[in-house]
Structure formats: structure tokens, C-alpha cells
Short mmCIF file of C-alpha atoms in Angstrom, two decimals:
data_model
loop_
_atom_site.label_atom_id
_atom_site.label_comp_id
_atom_site.label_asym_id
_atom_site.label_seq_id
_atom_site.Cartn_x
_atom_site.Cartn_y
_atom_site.Cartn_z
CA MET A 1 15.09 -67.02 96.31
CA LYS A 2 12.10 -69.40 97.80
CA GLN A 3 12.70 -72.37 99.72
CA LYS A 4 12.03 -75.49 97.58
CA LEU A 5 9.24 -78.00 98.90
CA LEU A 6 7.89 -81.02 97.50
CA VAL A 7 4.22 -81.73 98.75
CA ILE A 8 2.59 -84.88 97.72
CA ILE A 9 -0.76 -84.95 98.16
CA GLY A 10 -4.00 -87.19 96.97
CA PRO A 11 -7.09 -89.58 99.04
CA THR A 12 -6.18 -92.35 101.45
CA ALA A 13 -4.93 -95.89 99.81
CA VAL A 14 -3.65 -94.13 96.94
CA GLY A 15 0.30 -94.80 97.41
CA LYS A 16 1.54 -91.55 98.65
CA THR A 17 3.67 -93.45 101.50
CA LYS A 18 5.90 -95.33 99.07
CA LEU A 19 6.06 -92.47 96.66
CA SER A 20 7.08 -89.91 99.30
CA VAL A 21 9.96 -92.66 100.57
CA GLU A 22 11.14 -93.04 96.69
CA LEU A 23 11.23 -89.98 96.31
CA ALA A 24 12.96 -89.25 98.84
CA LYS A 25 15.81 -91.69 98.19
CA ARG A 26 16.31 -90.26 94.75
CA LEU A 27 16.07 -86.39 95.66
CA ASN A 28 17.77 -86.51 99.32
CA GLY A 29 14.83 -85.44 101.00
CA GLU A 30 12.89 -85.88 104.43
CA ILE A 31 9.52 -86.64 105.17
CA ILE A 32 7.02 -84.32 106.68
CA SER A 33 3.42 -85.80 107.68
CA GLY A 34 0.71 -83.76 106.15
CA ASP A 35 -2.12 -86.03 107.93
CA SER A 36 -3.78 -84.41 111.02
CA MET A 37 -4.30 -87.64 112.81
CA GLN A 38 -0.66 -89.57 112.67
CA ILE A 39 0.29 -86.86 115.15
CA TYR A 40 -1.30 -88.90 117.66
CA LYS A 41 0.74 -91.67 120.24
CA GLY A 42 -0.94 -94.59 119.77
CA MET A 43 -2.85 -94.29 116.99
CA ASP A 44 -1.20 -96.29 114.54
CA ILE A 45 -3.28 -98.76 112.65
CA GLY A 46 -5.69 -96.83 112.10
CA THR A 47 -4.21 -93.78 110.89
CA ALA A 48 -1.95 -96.20 108.27
CA LYS A 49 1.49 -94.66 109.81
CA VAL A 50 4.35 -95.23 107.55
CA LYS A 51 6.48 -98.57 109.47
CA GLU A 52 9.91 -98.59 110.10
CA ALA A 53 10.64 -100.96 107.55
CA GLU A 54 8.84 -98.70 104.99
CA MET A 55 10.57 -95.82 105.95
CA GLU A 56 13.64 -97.48 104.69
CA GLY A 57 16.26 -95.04 106.26
CA ILE A 58 14.17 -92.02 105.22
CA PRO A 59 13.72 -89.71 108.20
CA HIS A 60 9.82 -88.80 108.97
CA HIS A 61 8.60 -85.75 110.87
CA LEU A 62 5.66 -84.45 112.93
CA ILE A 63 4.72 -88.31 113.65
CA ASP A 64 3.46 -89.52 117.26
CA ILE A 65 3.80 -85.47 119.07
CA LYS A 66 0.66 -85.28 120.75
CA ASP A 67 -1.50 -87.52 122.94
CA PRO A 68 -4.79 -88.79 122.01
CA GLU A 69 -6.33 -86.14 124.30
CA GLU A 70 -4.90 -83.06 123.05
CA SER A 71 -6.51 -81.02 120.39
CA PHE A 72 -4.40 -80.02 117.25
CA SER A 73 -5.27 -77.16 115.18
CA ALA A 74 -4.04 -76.23 111.34
CA ALA A 75 -2.63 -72.51 113.30
CA GLU A 76 -0.45 -74.65 115.49
CA PHE A 77 0.17 -77.46 112.20
CA GLN A 78 1.46 -74.80 110.31
CA ASP A 79 3.62 -73.45 112.72
CA LEU A 80 5.23 -76.76 113.41
CA VAL A 81 5.81 -77.43 109.66
CA ARG A 82 7.30 -74.76 108.83
CA GLY A 83 9.97 -74.90 111.29
CA GLU A 84 10.94 -78.51 109.88
CA ILE A 85 10.71 -77.31 106.74
CA THR A 86 13.85 -75.01 107.51
CA ARG A 87 15.60 -77.47 110.00
CA ILE A 88 15.48 -79.87 106.94
CA ALA A 89 16.40 -77.14 104.29
CA ASP A 90 19.31 -76.35 106.62
CA LYS A 91 21.10 -79.48 106.15
CA GLY A 92 20.99 -79.18 102.73
CA LYS A 93 17.93 -81.90 102.14
CA LEU A 94 14.87 -81.34 100.45
CA PRO A 95 11.49 -81.05 102.20
CA ILE A 96 8.72 -83.09 101.49
CA ILE A 97 5.15 -83.23 102.90
CA ALA A 98 3.11 -86.13 102.29
CA GLY A 99 -0.54 -86.45 103.40
CA GLY A 100 -3.86 -85.98 102.42
CA THR A 101 -5.28 -83.16 105.18
CA GLY A 102 -5.84 -80.83 102.76
CA LEU A 103 -6.70 -77.72 104.94
CA TYR A 104 -3.45 -78.09 106.92
CA ILE A 105 -1.53 -78.68 103.97
CA GLN A 106 -2.55 -75.58 102.32
CA SER A 107 -1.99 -73.60 105.90
CA VAL A 108 1.47 -74.31 104.89
CA ILE A 109 2.29 -73.43 101.77
CA TYR A 110 0.16 -70.59 100.91
CA ASP A 111 0.50 -67.16 103.32
CA TYR A 112 -2.34 -67.93 105.73
CA GLN A 113 -2.90 -65.26 108.45
CA PHE A 114 -4.82 -67.04 111.28
CA SER A 115 -4.59 -64.51 113.62
CA ASP A 116 -6.53 -62.36 110.65
CA THR A 117 -9.16 -64.93 110.29
CA PRO A 118 -12.82 -63.58 112.18
CA ALA A 119 -13.44 -65.32 115.94
CA ASP A 120 -16.85 -64.90 117.97
CA LEU A 121 -15.89 -66.69 120.85
CA ASP A 122 -19.39 -66.33 122.14
CA PHE A 123 -21.33 -67.53 119.13
CA ARG A 124 -18.70 -70.26 118.89
CA LYS A 125 -19.71 -71.49 122.23
CA LEU A 126 -23.68 -71.30 121.39
CA LEU A 127 -22.94 -73.64 118.64
CA GLU A 128 -21.56 -76.21 120.77
CA GLU A 129 -24.11 -76.24 122.95
CA ARG A 130 -26.59 -76.11 120.35
CA ALA A 131 -24.65 -79.28 118.49
CA LEU A 132 -25.07 -80.93 122.45
CA ALA A 133 -28.66 -79.93 122.01
CA ILE A 134 -29.58 -81.02 118.36
CA GLY A 135 -27.40 -83.26 117.12
CA ASN A 136 -24.27 -82.73 114.74
CA GLU A 137 -26.77 -83.77 111.39
CA ALA A 138 -28.95 -80.90 112.60
CA LEU A 139 -26.10 -78.66 112.53
CA HIS A 140 -24.54 -79.88 109.78
CA GLN A 141 -28.03 -79.22 107.51
CA GLU A 142 -27.94 -75.19 108.82
CA LEU A 143 -24.37 -75.22 107.49
CA ALA A 144 -25.63 -76.38 104.10
CA ALA A 145 -28.78 -73.83 104.32
CA VAL A 146 -25.96 -71.29 104.38
CA ASP A 147 -22.77 -72.32 102.43
CA PRO A 148 -23.72 -76.02 100.76
CA ASP A 149 -19.99 -76.21 99.36
CA SER A 150 -18.44 -76.20 102.79
CA ALA A 151 -21.47 -78.83 103.90
CA GLN A 152 -20.16 -81.05 101.20
CA GLN A 153 -16.90 -81.42 102.20
CA ILE A 154 -16.97 -81.29 105.79
CA HIS A 155 -18.24 -84.57 107.22
CA PRO A 156 -21.28 -83.98 110.01
CA ASN A 157 -19.39 -85.28 112.89
CA ASN A 158 -16.15 -83.06 112.36
CA ILE A 159 -18.20 -80.91 114.12
CA ARG A 160 -15.17 -78.59 115.01
CA ARG A 161 -14.94 -77.57 111.30
CA VAL A 162 -19.13 -77.55 111.01
CA ILE A 163 -19.23 -74.42 113.69
CA ARG A 164 -15.63 -73.18 112.30
CA ALA A 165 -17.61 -72.48 109.05
CA LEU A 166 -20.78 -71.28 110.62
CA GLU A 167 -18.47 -68.40 112.71
CA ILE A 168 -16.80 -67.39 109.60
CA TYR A 169 -20.15 -66.78 107.85
CA HIS A 170 -21.82 -65.58 111.05
CA CYS A 171 -18.37 -62.92 111.30
CA THR A 172 -18.17 -61.91 107.54
CA GLY A 173 -21.75 -63.01 105.77
CA LYS A 174 -19.39 -64.80 103.33
CA THR A 175 -18.77 -68.77 103.12
CA MET A 176 -15.72 -70.63 103.39
CA LYS A 177 -14.60 -70.39 99.54
CA GLU A 178 -15.35 -67.08 99.66
CA PHE A 179 -13.55 -65.82 102.64
CA GLN A 180 -10.63 -67.83 101.88
CA SER A 181 -10.52 -66.47 97.71
CA ALA A 182 -10.79 -62.69 99.48
CA GLN A 183 -7.42 -63.55 101.48
CA GLN A 184 -5.79 -64.26 97.87
CA PRO A 185 -3.00 -65.85 99.34
CA GLU A 186 0.63 -66.04 97.63
CA LEU A 187 2.47 -69.56 97.91
CA LEU A 188 5.20 -69.05 100.43
CA TYR A 189 7.74 -71.72 98.76
CA ASP A 190 9.14 -72.76 95.60
CA THR A 191 6.78 -75.83 95.62
CA ALA A 192 6.15 -78.33 93.38
CA LEU A 193 2.66 -79.90 94.19
CA VAL A 194 2.31 -83.51 92.93
CA GLY A 195 -1.13 -85.19 93.25
CA LEU A 196 -2.37 -88.94 92.89
CA THR A 197 -5.12 -90.02 91.57
CA MET A 198 -6.65 -93.28 90.89
CA ASP A 199 -9.72 -95.54 88.85
CA ARG A 200 -12.63 -95.14 91.31
CA GLU A 201 -13.59 -98.50 91.66
CA LEU A 202 -9.72 -99.93 91.91
CA LEU A 203 -9.40 -96.88 94.61
CA TYR A 204 -12.14 -97.90 96.59
CA ASP A 205 -11.07 -101.67 96.35
CA ARG A 206 -8.04 -100.51 98.03
CA ILE A 207 -9.87 -99.14 100.86
CA ASN A 208 -11.95 -101.82 101.40
CA LEU A 209 -8.81 -104.04 101.61
CA ARG A 210 -6.68 -101.72 103.59
CA VAL A 211 -9.26 -101.53 106.11
CA ASP A 212 -9.64 -105.59 106.43
CA LEU A 213 -5.89 -105.88 106.80
CA MET A 214 -5.96 -103.01 109.75
CA MET A 215 -8.17 -105.33 111.68
CA GLU A 216 -6.13 -108.56 110.58
CA GLU A 217 -3.13 -106.38 112.09
CA GLY A 218 -5.26 -105.32 115.67
CA LEU A 219 -7.02 -102.33 114.90
CA LEU A 220 -9.82 -103.58 117.01
CA ASP A 221 -7.15 -103.56 120.11
CA GLU A 222 -5.54 -100.56 119.24
CA VAL A 223 -9.14 -98.71 119.58
CA LYS A 224 -10.24 -100.77 122.36
CA GLU A 225 -7.10 -99.42 124.64
CA LEU A 226 -8.43 -95.94 123.87
CA HIS A 227 -11.54 -96.65 124.70
CA ASP A 228 -11.01 -98.74 127.84
CA ARG A 229 -8.75 -95.12 129.00
CA GLY A 230 -11.75 -93.13 128.91
CA ILE A 231 -10.97 -91.01 125.83
CA THR A 232 -14.38 -90.00 124.45
CA GLU A 233 -15.03 -86.82 123.82
CA CYS A 234 -11.59 -86.12 121.63
CA GLN A 235 -10.73 -84.78 118.12
CA SER A 236 -8.25 -87.71 118.17
CA ILE A 237 -11.58 -90.58 118.53
CA GLN A 238 -13.27 -88.07 115.25
CA ALA A 239 -10.74 -89.81 113.05
CA ILE A 240 -12.09 -92.45 110.75
CA GLY A 241 -11.34 -96.13 111.75
CA TYR A 242 -11.94 -94.82 115.41
CA LYS A 243 -15.40 -93.28 115.43
CA GLU A 244 -17.09 -96.36 113.63
CA LEU A 245 -15.29 -99.05 116.44
CA TYR A 246 -16.22 -96.84 119.33
CA ASP A 247 -19.75 -97.63 118.15
CA TYR A 248 -19.16 -100.78 118.20
CA LEU A 249 -17.66 -100.95 121.66
CA ASP A 250 -20.63 -98.87 122.96
CA GLY A 251 -22.94 -101.53 122.11
CA LYS A 252 -24.68 -98.93 119.41
CA VAL A 253 -23.85 -101.70 116.27
CA SER A 254 -22.88 -105.18 115.67
CA LEU A 255 -18.83 -105.41 114.46
CA GLU A 256 -19.56 -106.64 110.96
CA THR A 257 -21.87 -102.90 110.51
CA ALA A 258 -18.78 -100.86 112.37
CA ILE A 259 -16.59 -102.44 110.06
CA GLU A 260 -18.66 -102.06 106.97
CA ASN A 261 -18.89 -98.24 108.20
CA LEU A 262 -15.82 -97.99 108.49
CA LYS A 263 -14.79 -98.90 104.83
CA GLN A 264 -17.63 -96.68 103.61
CA ASN A 265 -16.74 -93.71 105.42
CA SER A 266 -13.14 -93.81 104.17
CA ARG A 267 -14.86 -94.05 100.78
CA HIS A 268 -16.42 -91.04 101.26
CA TYR A 269 -13.52 -89.36 102.72
CA ALA A 270 -11.56 -90.14 99.49
CA LYS A 271 -14.14 -88.67 97.35
CA ARG A 272 -13.81 -85.19 99.56
CA GLN A 273 -10.64 -85.06 99.33
CA LEU A 274 -10.18 -85.46 96.12
CA THR A 275 -12.54 -82.53 95.42
CA TRP A 276 -11.14 -80.32 97.80
CA PHE A 277 -7.60 -81.07 96.34
CA ARG A 278 -9.03 -79.91 92.39
CA ASN A 279 -11.15 -77.08 93.79
CA LYS A 280 -8.33 -75.43 96.09
CA MET A 281 -5.11 -76.17 94.96
CA ASN A 282 -3.07 -75.97 91.37
CA VAL A 283 -2.02 -79.56 91.46
CA GLU A 284 0.26 -81.44 88.97
CA TRP A 285 -2.04 -84.67 88.83
CA PHE A 286 -0.29 -88.14 88.07
CA ASP A 287 -2.67 -91.41 87.75
CA MET A 288 -1.38 -94.55 89.54
CA THR A 289 -3.97 -96.69 88.33
CA ASP A 290 -1.52 -99.13 86.36
CA THR A 291 0.19 -100.59 89.69
CA LYS A 292 2.28 -103.12 87.53
CA ASN A 293 4.16 -100.22 86.22
CA LEU A 294 4.72 -98.43 89.14
CA SER A 295 8.43 -97.83 88.90
CA LYS A 296 7.82 -96.40 85.51
CA LYS A 297 5.37 -93.90 87.20
CA ILE A 298 7.22 -93.29 90.00
CA THR A 299 10.46 -92.38 87.44
CA GLU A 300 8.11 -89.80 85.52
CA ILE A 301 6.78 -87.94 88.72
CA SER A 302 10.22 -87.57 89.90
CA GLN A 303 11.39 -86.36 86.15
CA TYR A 304 8.30 -83.50 86.89
CA VAL A 305 9.78 -82.71 90.11
CA GLU A 306 13.37 -82.25 88.93
CA GLY A 307 12.45 -80.04 86.37
CA LYS A 308 10.01 -78.38 88.69
CA LEU A 309 12.50 -77.65 91.30
CA GLN A 310 15.61 -77.40 89.42
CA VAL A 311 17.06 -80.42 91.47
CA LYS A 312 19.34 -83.14 90.35
CA SER A 313 18.27 -86.62 91.14
CA ASN A 314 21.07 -89.68 92.43
CA THR A 315 19.35 -91.93 90.39
CA TYR A 316 22.08 -90.81 87.48
#
């Protein structure tokens, strides 16, 4: 018997946090963050961390476990989340992963063996030096020449993933998609994979509004504190919401331009998230466009999960 697991995915600002809490209340669950940036302390507003009031008493895991100076990998995430799944299940609760970092979530629910992934550390170091010499955009164009699918899904500034895709191609002669397909991973858990989607224009409006609210809540002060601490060449600062405001603090752009770039990059990221999930995972999609009937939609999703996992809701 495989362990039951609920996974809630979807683009930024689509409503994953609220849904995950509501389902946790109905299905006796606890929530594991599936976001690669919410692990960092002091990065609350820009990563849209769930607030204590929003948790409604539901335990949340893998939030605020790393300092911004520290690196974090999908392999480490895989190990930590699988441990949390076991601990939550041992308490008789339903583990619920909620987040938007597709590769990280995929690494948990499928039987991926990171130790089997090819590596060439000398080649990797060469690419790191090359990125410094020619710039991220140029290296991203080199990836596009040999692996256009990965290049479309990976932002040029996410240089670690650009280099990783190039490294896999260098070692195997296969694109990232071809290499992952050859692995033929199987689901490790009895998984209900719920995807949230929304009318594109409405989603973009929500993203723009979210950025405005983040600025009102003090995002600039949050970023400035990291900037003043000298945290610059770190994985955490590549997060959307931080790199754009770093450009402002470094005097490269005006604040107005930085905010517009933040909105634009967030919209582009949401589009890439949807493309990634649709191409990589067997997801049951639910449209959240009708925000006026949210309660009805939550009940519909809850009933789907109950049927898929054969669990009972406490709302009866």
C-alpha cells in the first residue's frame, strides 16, 4: 500500500495557499511548502509566504529553514519532503504539498535517483566561468541551440539550471526532456495531483495586484535589508521580486521600472509554470476563474480528492 499524498500545484497567485488550508481542514491534513524560495528566512513578502492568520491552525512545514546565503537543491528538497511526508502520515494525517516549483515537486513524488544523474564537474566549472565572461543571456542562447524546450522553460537568470541542462546534454547527448523520459520514473505515492488554472487575463491582473500589495506591505524594505547585509551572489536573490529590486537599489533602473519588471517577470513565470506542469505531470485541472463561487469549487476539489485517495472529509 502506497502512502496517500495530495499535491496542489499551479501558477503564482492562482489561489494554492487558500485551497491547501481549506482542504487540510476538511481532510485532516498538514501542509508542506512546495516552493523553492519559501525555505529562506527573511524573505516573507516577496515569496508570498502564508501568514499565521491564513494558516488557521494548520501546521505548515519547510518554511524558514535556510539562511538566504545558503544554497538549496532539488535533491535536498526531495530528501526533506519525503521525511515530512512520513512524519505527517505517522500522525494519522494526510500530507499535502502545495507550491509552484515543478521540478522540486516532481523529484519528490516520482522515483528520481539524483545519484544516477550524469555530472561533469570540470565542464560545469567551465560553464560557470563562461557565464561570467559572456553573460547569462548568451549562455542561455547556447542552451536554446541544443535544447530549445529547456531554454523555453528556464529563465536566463536561473543560471544554475541553464548550466545543469547544458551539462546533461554534454554528458548524454540528450536534451533534459529526453533524459528524463528515458528514466521512466514511477509514482512513489498514491497521489492526487490537483492543478489550479485561471483565465489568463484574470491571472495576470491578480499578479499585478499582488505585486502592488507586496510593495505596500514593505517588500522594498525587505529586499533592502538583504541588500544591506551584502547578500548578492546567492541563489536566493535570483528569486523574482528580489533581483528586480536589487537592480533599483544598485542604481540600474528607476523604482517604477523595477516594479514593472517585477510584474512582467511574474507573469512570464506563471506562463512557464503552466507549460511545465502540463508537459511534465498527469494533473487533474480545476479552473478557479469564478472567484465568486470559491466555496463550491473547493467542495468540488475536495470530493475529487476523497474519491481519488479514498479518504473521508470531516464536513459530513
